[in-house]
Amino acid sequence: MRAVQYRHLGRGPEVVDIDKPEPGPGQIRLRVTAAGLCHSDLGLMSQPADQYGYGLPLTLGHEGAGTVDKLGPGVSDVEVGESFAVYGPRGCGRCRACSRGEENYCPHAAELGIKPPGLGEPGALAEYLIVHDKRFLVPLDGLDPVKAVSLTDAGLTPYHAIRSSQDKLFPGAHVVVIGVGGLGHVAVQIIRAITGATVVAVDLNRDRLDMALNVGAHHALLAGDRTADEIRTLTGVAGAQVVFDFAGAQSTLDLARDVVAIDGCIQIVGIGGGSVATGFGHTPLGVAVRAPYWGSRSELGEVLDLARAGLVEVRVEEFALEEAVVAYRKLDAGELLGRAVIVP
Ligand code: NAD
Ligand code: ZN
């Protein structure tokens, strides 16, 4: 089968032929109907040898959807032909976090060497994908896989971050969304759908800011030297109750610290390498700083429900599997609006 793999450190993705995988006991083989590209894939492929821990060759893709193609021995209650989104985070499946559906926070995954598809295990950027257990399958129930696939990360990750700050997102609150790309443009929609807060989008790219306004942001600001003052003009002296930073660079986290309200929250979602010093004198009184990771299984179900209700829609640019290298290049160059989705 055809697959998009990272095969040599520093060389970028390649479209290659590999063996079609067979499902083992308890496993399910999906024929992939859609797979999304994430900026994290570029982050992974830019890591030097002493930091890289995902194995080679690595079939990329941690946003996946597919129809059941073959069942491994012992799989019940799943039918060939059914259409699913894949819940990507993978834990031990037995601990407290996993039994709550929070496999993203399983404390045992690292020591057991358990890794998500596309982030250690073979991912969804291929014609077929092995899913380790039926608990990772969430029914699409009528959703178009191409439109829905990125909800498994670009929807789930912001939803998880937003839900954990929901008590601060009261009507009249201001929320700043820094970086309105793949994750950020979905974040804007989720905030509008489930809170009464006023959304201020910040980005370096004008087209992304226009998209943010199109999907519901109240204000859109170009990132620059004056952004903190411009945000203060909008929020008044109180500042922004919550800042979601989907870049996570030092400059954006400095901005977050400058505009966050007393008793507010900074959610660092982007893996841009920046940090925020916390404590008295560093951040306003009562401010919490979090670095949330992905989301829970039940939260994925809720994000899919938001899409079914027409409240959230991922802006998708479609590519064929053979065009994956071009799609990654566009993502890297900042030439995409929304999410790039590969349709094998
Ligand atoms: P993307 O490239 O689609 O979007 C990033 C956006 O941020 C772009 O619109 C870009 O113009 C903007 N941006 C970059 N630097 C900026 C700056 N200095 N100021 C303002 N805007 C800036 O990327 P994506 O796929 O949406 O991913 C966003 C980030 O989230 C990445 O760092 C990715 O690795 C990370 N991520 C984290 C998790 C998690 O669980 N924490 C999950 C998925 C992705
Ligand atoms: Zn991702």
Short mmCIF file of C-alpha atoms and ligand atoms in Angstrom, two decimals:
data_model
loop_
_atom_site.label_atom_id
_atom_site.label_comp_id
_atom_site.label_asym_id
_atom_site.label_seq_id
_atom_site.Cartn_x
_atom_site.Cartn_y
_atom_site.Cartn_z
CA MET A 1 0.00 0.00 0.00
CA ARG A 2 1.02 3.64 -0.38
CA ALA A 3 2.03 5.51 2.78
CA VAL A 4 3.65 8.79 3.82
CA GLN A 5 6.69 8.06 5.93
CA TYR A 6 9.43 9.91 7.73
CA ARG A 7 12.37 7.62 6.96
CA HIS A 8 15.60 9.55 7.45
CA LEU A 9 16.28 12.22 10.09
CA GLY A 10 16.22 15.68 8.57
CA ARG A 11 15.01 14.54 5.15
CA GLY A 12 11.29 15.24 5.46
CA PRO A 13 8.30 13.08 4.44
CA GLU A 14 8.35 10.60 1.52
CA VAL A 15 5.53 8.77 -0.27
CA VAL A 16 6.49 5.07 -0.38
CA ASP A 17 5.18 1.53 -0.89
CA ILE A 18 4.96 -0.61 2.24
CA ASP A 19 3.25 -3.89 3.14
CA LYS A 20 -0.47 -3.78 3.85
CA PRO A 21 -0.76 -4.50 7.61
CA GLU A 22 -2.75 -7.43 9.04
CA PRO A 23 -4.86 -6.90 12.18
CA GLY A 24 -3.73 -8.98 15.17
CA PRO A 25 -5.95 -10.23 18.01
CA GLY A 26 -8.34 -7.49 19.17
CA GLN A 27 -7.21 -5.14 16.40
CA ILE A 28 -9.19 -3.52 13.60
CA ARG A 29 -7.94 -2.60 10.14
CA LEU A 30 -9.43 0.59 8.70
CA ARG A 31 -9.35 1.62 5.08
CA VAL A 32 -8.35 5.25 5.61
CA THR A 33 -10.92 7.70 4.26
CA ALA A 34 -9.15 10.87 5.47
CA ALA A 35 -6.04 11.90 7.43
CA GLY A 36 -5.06 15.37 8.63
CA LEU A 37 -1.68 17.10 8.69
CA CYS A 38 -0.66 18.81 11.93
CA HIS A 39 2.07 21.33 12.65
CA SER A 40 3.30 18.87 15.28
CA ASP A 41 4.39 16.57 12.41
CA LEU A 42 6.74 19.33 11.23
CA GLY A 43 7.95 19.77 14.81
CA LEU A 44 8.71 16.05 15.04
CA MET A 45 10.55 16.04 11.71
CA SER A 46 12.72 18.97 12.77
CA GLN A 47 13.98 17.31 15.95
CA PRO A 48 17.70 16.52 16.13
CA ALA A 49 18.86 12.92 16.62
CA ASP A 50 19.42 13.30 20.38
CA GLN A 51 15.77 14.38 20.93
CA TYR A 52 13.93 12.31 18.34
CA GLY A 53 11.99 9.45 19.95
CA TYR A 54 9.37 8.24 17.46
CA GLY A 55 11.28 5.51 15.63
CA LEU A 56 12.15 5.21 11.92
CA PRO A 57 10.63 4.63 9.48
CA LEU A 58 7.51 6.33 10.89
CA THR A 59 4.22 6.37 8.98
CA LEU A 60 2.92 9.87 9.75
CA GLY A 61 -0.60 11.04 10.63
CA HIS A 62 -2.24 11.32 14.06
CA GLU A 63 -5.60 12.54 12.72
CA GLY A 64 -7.34 9.59 11.10
CA ALA A 65 -10.75 8.37 9.95
CA GLY A 66 -11.69 5.24 8.06
CA THR A 67 -14.12 2.45 7.35
CA VAL A 68 -13.65 -0.97 8.93
CA ASP A 69 -11.99 -3.24 6.39
CA LYS A 70 -10.96 -6.32 8.40
CA LEU A 71 -11.36 -7.50 11.99
CA GLY A 72 -8.60 -9.25 13.93
CA PRO A 73 -9.39 -12.42 15.92
CA GLY A 74 -11.74 -11.82 18.85
CA VAL A 75 -13.15 -8.43 17.83
CA SER A 76 -16.89 -8.14 18.43
CA ASP A 77 -19.46 -5.34 18.17
CA VAL A 78 -17.68 -3.73 15.21
CA GLU A 79 -18.89 -4.38 11.67
CA VAL A 80 -16.93 -4.30 8.41
CA GLY A 81 -17.96 -1.15 6.53
CA GLU A 82 -18.68 0.99 9.60
CA SER A 83 -17.19 4.50 9.51
CA PHE A 84 -15.16 5.83 12.45
CA ALA A 85 -12.95 8.65 13.63
CA VAL A 86 -9.86 7.46 15.50
CA TYR A 87 -9.28 8.65 19.06
CA GLY A 88 -5.51 9.15 18.89
CA PRO A 89 -4.16 9.37 22.46
CA ARG A 90 -3.11 5.96 23.69
CA GLY A 91 -2.65 4.89 27.29
CA CYS A 92 -2.48 1.61 29.19
CA GLY A 93 -6.28 1.29 29.13
CA ARG A 94 -6.42 0.15 32.78
CA CYS A 95 -5.47 3.03 35.09
CA ARG A 96 -7.72 5.73 36.57
CA ALA A 97 -6.97 8.24 33.79
CA CYS A 98 -7.66 5.68 31.04
CA SER A 99 -10.85 4.44 32.67
CA ARG A 100 -12.07 8.05 32.63
CA GLY A 101 -11.30 8.15 28.90
CA GLU A 102 -8.32 10.45 29.50
CA GLU A 103 -5.72 8.34 27.72
CA ASN A 104 -3.93 11.60 26.88
CA TYR A 105 -2.89 11.76 30.54
CA CYS A 106 -2.09 8.06 31.15
CA PRO A 107 0.88 7.99 33.56
CA HIS A 108 1.95 4.52 32.34
CA ALA A 109 2.12 5.07 28.58
CA ALA A 110 5.77 6.21 28.58
CA GLU A 111 7.13 3.35 30.72
CA LEU A 112 5.12 0.80 28.70
CA GLY A 113 6.35 2.30 25.43
CA ILE A 114 2.76 2.87 24.25
CA LYS A 115 2.56 5.50 21.51
CA PRO A 116 -0.23 7.01 19.41
CA PRO A 117 -0.61 6.41 15.67
CA GLY A 118 1.66 8.74 13.72
CA LEU A 119 3.62 9.58 16.88
CA GLY A 120 5.51 6.30 17.27
CA GLU A 121 3.04 3.73 15.93
CA PRO A 122 2.20 3.61 12.19
CA GLY A 123 -0.13 6.53 11.49
CA ALA A 124 -3.09 7.36 9.28
CA LEU A 125 -1.25 8.77 6.25
CA ALA A 126 -1.59 5.49 4.41
CA GLU A 127 -4.21 3.46 2.61
CA TYR A 128 -4.79 1.26 5.68
CA LEU A 129 -4.42 1.82 9.43
CA ILE A 130 -4.32 -0.70 12.27
CA VAL A 131 -6.28 0.41 15.33
CA HIS A 132 -5.16 -1.43 18.47
CA ASP A 133 -8.52 -1.71 20.17
CA LYS A 134 -12.13 -0.84 19.46
CA ARG A 135 -12.04 1.68 22.33
CA PHE A 136 -10.14 4.01 19.95
CA LEU A 137 -13.03 4.06 17.45
CA VAL A 138 -15.60 6.85 17.73
CA PRO A 139 -18.56 6.53 15.31
CA LEU A 140 -18.78 9.23 12.65
CA ASP A 141 -22.55 8.73 12.54
CA GLY A 142 -23.14 10.53 9.27
CA LEU A 143 -20.29 13.06 9.43
CA ASP A 144 -18.19 13.40 6.27
CA PRO A 145 -14.76 11.92 7.17
CA VAL A 146 -12.90 14.57 5.14
CA LYS A 147 -14.59 17.40 7.04
CA ALA A 148 -14.53 15.61 10.40
CA VAL A 149 -11.11 13.94 10.55
CA SER A 150 -9.28 16.96 11.96
CA LEU A 151 -11.74 17.21 14.80
CA THR A 152 -9.71 14.33 16.32
CA ASP A 153 -6.84 16.76 17.05
CA ALA A 154 -7.42 20.27 15.66
CA GLY A 155 -10.89 20.09 17.28
CA LEU A 156 -10.25 17.90 20.32
CA THR A 157 -7.10 19.70 21.55
CA PRO A 158 -8.67 23.19 21.68
CA TYR A 159 -11.94 21.76 23.04
CA HIS A 160 -10.09 20.15 25.95
CA ALA A 161 -8.20 23.38 26.68
CA ILE A 162 -11.35 25.52 26.45
CA ARG A 163 -13.42 23.19 28.65
CA SER A 164 -10.79 23.36 31.37
CA SER A 165 -11.10 27.17 31.41
CA GLN A 166 -14.85 27.33 30.96
CA ASP A 167 -15.52 28.82 34.41
CA LYS A 168 -13.51 31.89 33.36
CA LEU A 169 -15.25 32.28 29.99
CA PHE A 170 -18.36 34.00 31.33
CA PRO A 171 -20.42 36.39 29.19
CA GLY A 172 -18.49 39.67 29.07
CA ALA A 173 -15.12 37.94 29.46
CA HIS A 174 -12.46 38.49 26.81
CA VAL A 175 -10.47 35.60 25.41
CA VAL A 176 -7.40 35.95 23.22
CA VAL A 177 -6.63 33.24 20.66
CA ILE A 178 -3.04 33.53 19.42
CA GLY A 179 -2.41 31.62 16.16
CA VAL A 180 -5.57 30.98 14.15
CA GLY A 181 -4.29 28.17 11.93
CA GLY A 182 -5.44 24.54 12.02
CA LEU A 183 -6.19 24.39 15.75
CA GLY A 184 -6.85 28.08 16.34
CA HIS A 185 -9.62 28.55 13.77
CA VAL A 186 -11.50 25.65 15.36
CA ALA A 187 -10.84 27.10 18.83
CA VAL A 188 -12.56 30.34 17.82
CA GLN A 189 -15.68 28.40 16.78
CA ILE A 190 -15.77 26.27 19.92
CA ILE A 191 -15.48 29.33 22.17
CA ARG A 192 -18.33 30.97 20.27
CA ALA A 193 -20.42 27.79 20.44
CA ILE A 194 -20.09 27.01 24.15
CA THR A 195 -19.37 30.35 25.87
CA GLY A 196 -20.54 33.95 25.81
CA ALA A 197 -17.02 35.38 25.75
CA THR A 198 -15.66 37.97 23.30
CA VAL A 199 -12.94 36.51 21.06
CA VAL A 200 -9.83 38.44 20.01
CA ALA A 201 -7.78 36.59 17.37
CA VAL A 202 -4.08 37.34 16.90
CA ASP A 203 -1.90 36.07 14.05
CA LEU A 204 1.03 37.09 11.85
CA ASN A 205 -0.97 36.30 8.72
CA ARG A 206 -3.74 38.53 7.35
CA ASP A 207 -5.57 35.72 5.52
CA ARG A 208 -5.78 33.68 8.71
CA LEU A 209 -7.14 36.71 10.56
CA ASP A 210 -9.82 37.15 7.88
CA MET A 211 -10.71 33.48 8.28
CA ALA A 212 -10.90 33.96 12.07
CA LEU A 213 -13.39 36.80 11.59
CA ASN A 214 -15.33 34.63 9.14
CA VAL A 215 -15.65 31.82 11.66
CA GLY A 216 -16.75 34.04 14.53
CA ALA A 217 -13.91 36.07 16.08
CA HIS A 218 -15.12 39.50 17.23
CA HIS A 219 -11.75 41.17 16.68
CA ALA A 220 -8.61 40.29 14.71
CA LEU A 221 -5.20 41.79 15.37
CA LEU A 222 -1.93 41.46 13.49
CA ALA A 223 0.82 40.34 15.88
CA GLY A 224 3.41 43.06 16.42
CA ASP A 225 4.92 45.50 18.90
CA ARG A 226 1.61 47.19 19.66
CA THR A 227 -0.60 44.10 20.02
CA ALA A 228 -0.67 44.17 23.85
CA ASP A 229 -1.85 47.81 23.84
CA GLU A 230 -4.46 47.04 21.19
CA ILE A 231 -5.78 44.14 23.26
CA ARG A 232 -5.90 46.35 26.39
CA THR A 233 -7.91 48.89 24.42
CA LEU A 234 -10.48 46.17 23.72
CA THR A 235 -10.52 44.54 27.15
CA GLY A 236 -10.18 47.64 29.31
CA VAL A 237 -8.08 47.50 32.43
CA ALA A 238 -9.27 43.99 33.33
CA GLY A 239 -7.38 42.26 30.52
CA ALA A 240 -8.17 38.88 28.96
CA GLN A 241 -9.61 36.24 31.27
CA VAL A 242 -8.06 33.46 29.18
CA VAL A 243 -5.31 33.41 26.56
CA PHE A 244 -5.00 30.34 24.33
CA ASP A 245 -1.59 30.35 22.69
CA PHE A 246 -1.45 28.07 19.63
CA ALA A 247 2.06 29.25 18.74
CA GLY A 248 3.77 28.87 22.11
CA ALA A 249 6.73 30.98 21.02
CA GLN A 250 8.51 33.20 23.54
CA SER A 251 7.09 36.35 21.92
CA THR A 252 3.51 35.06 22.03
CA LEU A 253 3.81 33.88 25.63
CA ASP A 254 5.23 37.29 26.61
CA LEU A 255 2.14 38.79 24.96
CA ALA A 256 -0.10 36.36 26.86
CA ARG A 257 1.49 37.36 30.17
CA ASP A 258 1.12 41.07 29.32
CA VAL A 259 -2.62 40.85 28.62
CA VAL A 260 -3.92 38.11 30.92
CA ALA A 261 -6.36 39.25 33.62
CA ILE A 262 -5.96 38.87 37.37
CA ASP A 263 -7.21 35.36 38.25
CA GLY A 264 -7.04 34.48 34.56
CA CYS A 265 -5.45 31.58 32.74
CA ILE A 266 -2.79 31.11 30.06
CA GLN A 267 -3.20 27.89 28.08
CA ILE A 268 -0.02 26.99 26.20
CA VAL A 269 -1.09 24.67 23.37
CA GLY A 270 1.54 25.47 20.73
CA ILE A 271 4.86 23.70 20.98
CA GLY A 272 6.95 26.72 20.04
CA GLY A 273 9.49 26.24 22.84
CA GLY A 274 8.56 29.35 24.89
CA SER A 275 7.81 29.47 28.61
CA VAL A 276 6.09 31.69 31.17
CA ALA A 277 7.61 32.32 34.58
CA THR A 278 4.87 32.02 37.21
CA GLY A 279 4.74 33.26 40.77
CA PHE A 280 4.42 36.58 42.54
CA GLY A 281 5.83 39.39 40.44
CA HIS A 282 5.89 37.29 37.27
CA THR A 283 2.20 36.90 36.45
CA PRO A 284 -0.87 38.81 37.69
CA LEU A 285 -2.35 37.55 40.96
CA GLY A 286 -4.10 34.20 40.74
CA VAL A 287 -3.09 33.42 37.16
CA ALA A 288 -2.86 29.75 36.21
CA VAL A 289 -0.56 28.56 33.42
CA ARG A 290 -1.33 25.21 31.78
CA ALA A 291 0.17 23.16 28.98
CA PRO A 292 -2.75 20.91 27.99
CA TYR A 293 -2.22 17.88 25.78
CA TRP A 294 -4.80 16.53 23.27
CA GLY A 295 -8.09 15.50 24.99
CA SER A 296 -10.29 12.72 26.31
CA ARG A 297 -12.40 10.20 24.45
CA SER A 298 -15.66 11.66 25.70
CA GLU A 299 -14.51 15.15 24.70
CA LEU A 300 -13.94 13.85 21.16
CA GLY A 301 -17.55 12.64 21.14
CA GLU A 302 -18.66 16.11 22.23
CA VAL A 303 -16.61 17.82 19.50
CA LEU A 304 -18.20 15.54 16.89
CA ASP A 305 -21.60 16.50 18.33
CA LEU A 306 -20.74 20.20 17.90
CA ALA A 307 -19.95 19.47 14.25
CA ARG A 308 -23.20 17.51 13.80
CA ALA A 309 -25.07 20.49 15.25
CA GLY A 310 -23.42 22.71 12.61
CA LEU A 311 -21.64 24.79 15.28
CA VAL A 312 -18.08 23.85 14.31
CA GLU A 313 -16.68 23.30 10.84
CA VAL A 314 -13.04 22.67 9.94
CA ARG A 315 -11.86 24.62 6.89
CA VAL A 316 -10.26 21.88 4.80
CA GLU A 317 -7.81 21.90 1.89
CA GLU A 318 -7.88 18.45 0.28
CA PHE A 319 -4.84 16.65 -1.15
CA ALA A 320 -4.28 13.19 -2.63
CA LEU A 321 -1.85 10.88 -0.82
CA GLU A 322 0.67 11.38 -3.61
CA GLU A 323 0.56 15.15 -2.91
CA ALA A 324 1.44 14.81 0.80
CA VAL A 325 4.95 16.20 0.40
CA VAL A 326 3.54 19.31 -1.27
CA ALA A 327 0.89 19.64 1.44
CA TYR A 328 3.51 19.50 4.20
CA ARG A 329 5.61 22.08 2.34
CA LYS A 330 2.59 24.41 2.19
CA LEU A 331 1.90 23.88 5.91
CA ASP A 332 5.53 24.72 6.67
CA ALA A 333 5.44 27.83 4.47
CA GLY A 334 2.24 29.08 6.12
CA GLU A 335 0.37 28.85 2.80
CA LEU A 336 -2.61 26.85 4.07
CA LEU A 337 -5.86 28.16 5.43
CA GLY A 338 -7.36 25.82 8.00
CA ARG A 339 -6.30 22.17 7.80
CA ALA A 340 -4.70 20.08 5.04
CA VAL A 341 -6.50 16.73 4.74
CA ILE A 342 -5.14 13.82 2.73
CA VAL A 343 -7.73 11.66 0.98
CA PRO A 344 -6.04 8.37 -0.02
P1 NAD B 1 -0.72 25.87 12.01
O1 NAD B 1 0.57 26.07 11.32
O2 NAD B 1 -1.89 25.40 11.23
O3 NAD B 1 -1.16 27.22 12.74
C1 NAD B 1 -0.28 28.00 13.51
C2 NAD B 1 -0.76 29.45 13.43
O4 NAD B 1 0.00 30.24 14.35
C3 NAD B 1 -0.57 30.06 12.05
O5 NAD B 1 -1.76 30.72 11.65
C4 NAD B 1 0.59 31.03 12.25
O6 NAD B 1 0.53 32.13 11.37
C5 NAD B 1 0.39 31.43 13.70
N1 NAD B 1 1.60 31.92 14.34
C6 NAD B 1 2.83 31.35 14.34
N2 NAD B 1 3.69 32.12 15.03
C7 NAD B 1 3.00 33.18 15.49
C8 NAD B 1 3.34 34.34 16.26
N3 NAD B 1 4.59 34.54 16.68
N4 NAD B 1 2.36 35.23 16.54
C9 NAD B 1 1.10 35.03 16.09
N5 NAD B 1 0.72 33.98 15.36
C10 NAD B 1 1.66 33.06 15.05
O7 NAD B 1 -0.40 24.88 13.24
P2 NAD B 1 -1.42 23.90 14.02
O8 NAD B 1 -1.40 22.56 13.37
O9 NAD B 1 -2.68 24.61 14.29
O10 NAD B 1 -0.62 23.71 15.40
C11 NAD B 1 -0.45 24.80 16.29
C12 NAD B 1 0.50 24.42 17.41
O11 NAD B 1 -0.14 23.50 18.30
C13 NAD B 1 1.78 23.71 16.95
O12 NAD B 1 2.85 24.17 17.76
C14 NAD B 1 1.49 22.26 17.23
O13 NAD B 1 2.68 21.51 17.41
C15 NAD B 1 0.72 22.39 18.51
N6 NAD B 1 -0.15 21.25 18.89
C16 NAD B 1 -0.24 20.99 20.21
C17 NAD B 1 -1.08 19.99 20.65
C18 NAD B 1 -1.21 19.72 22.11
O14 NAD B 1 -1.76 18.67 22.46
N7 NAD B 1 -0.76 20.58 22.98
C19 NAD B 1 -1.84 19.24 19.71
C20 NAD B 1 -1.73 19.57 18.36
C21 NAD B 1 -0.89 20.59 17.95
ZN ZN B 2 -1.51 17.27 16.23
#
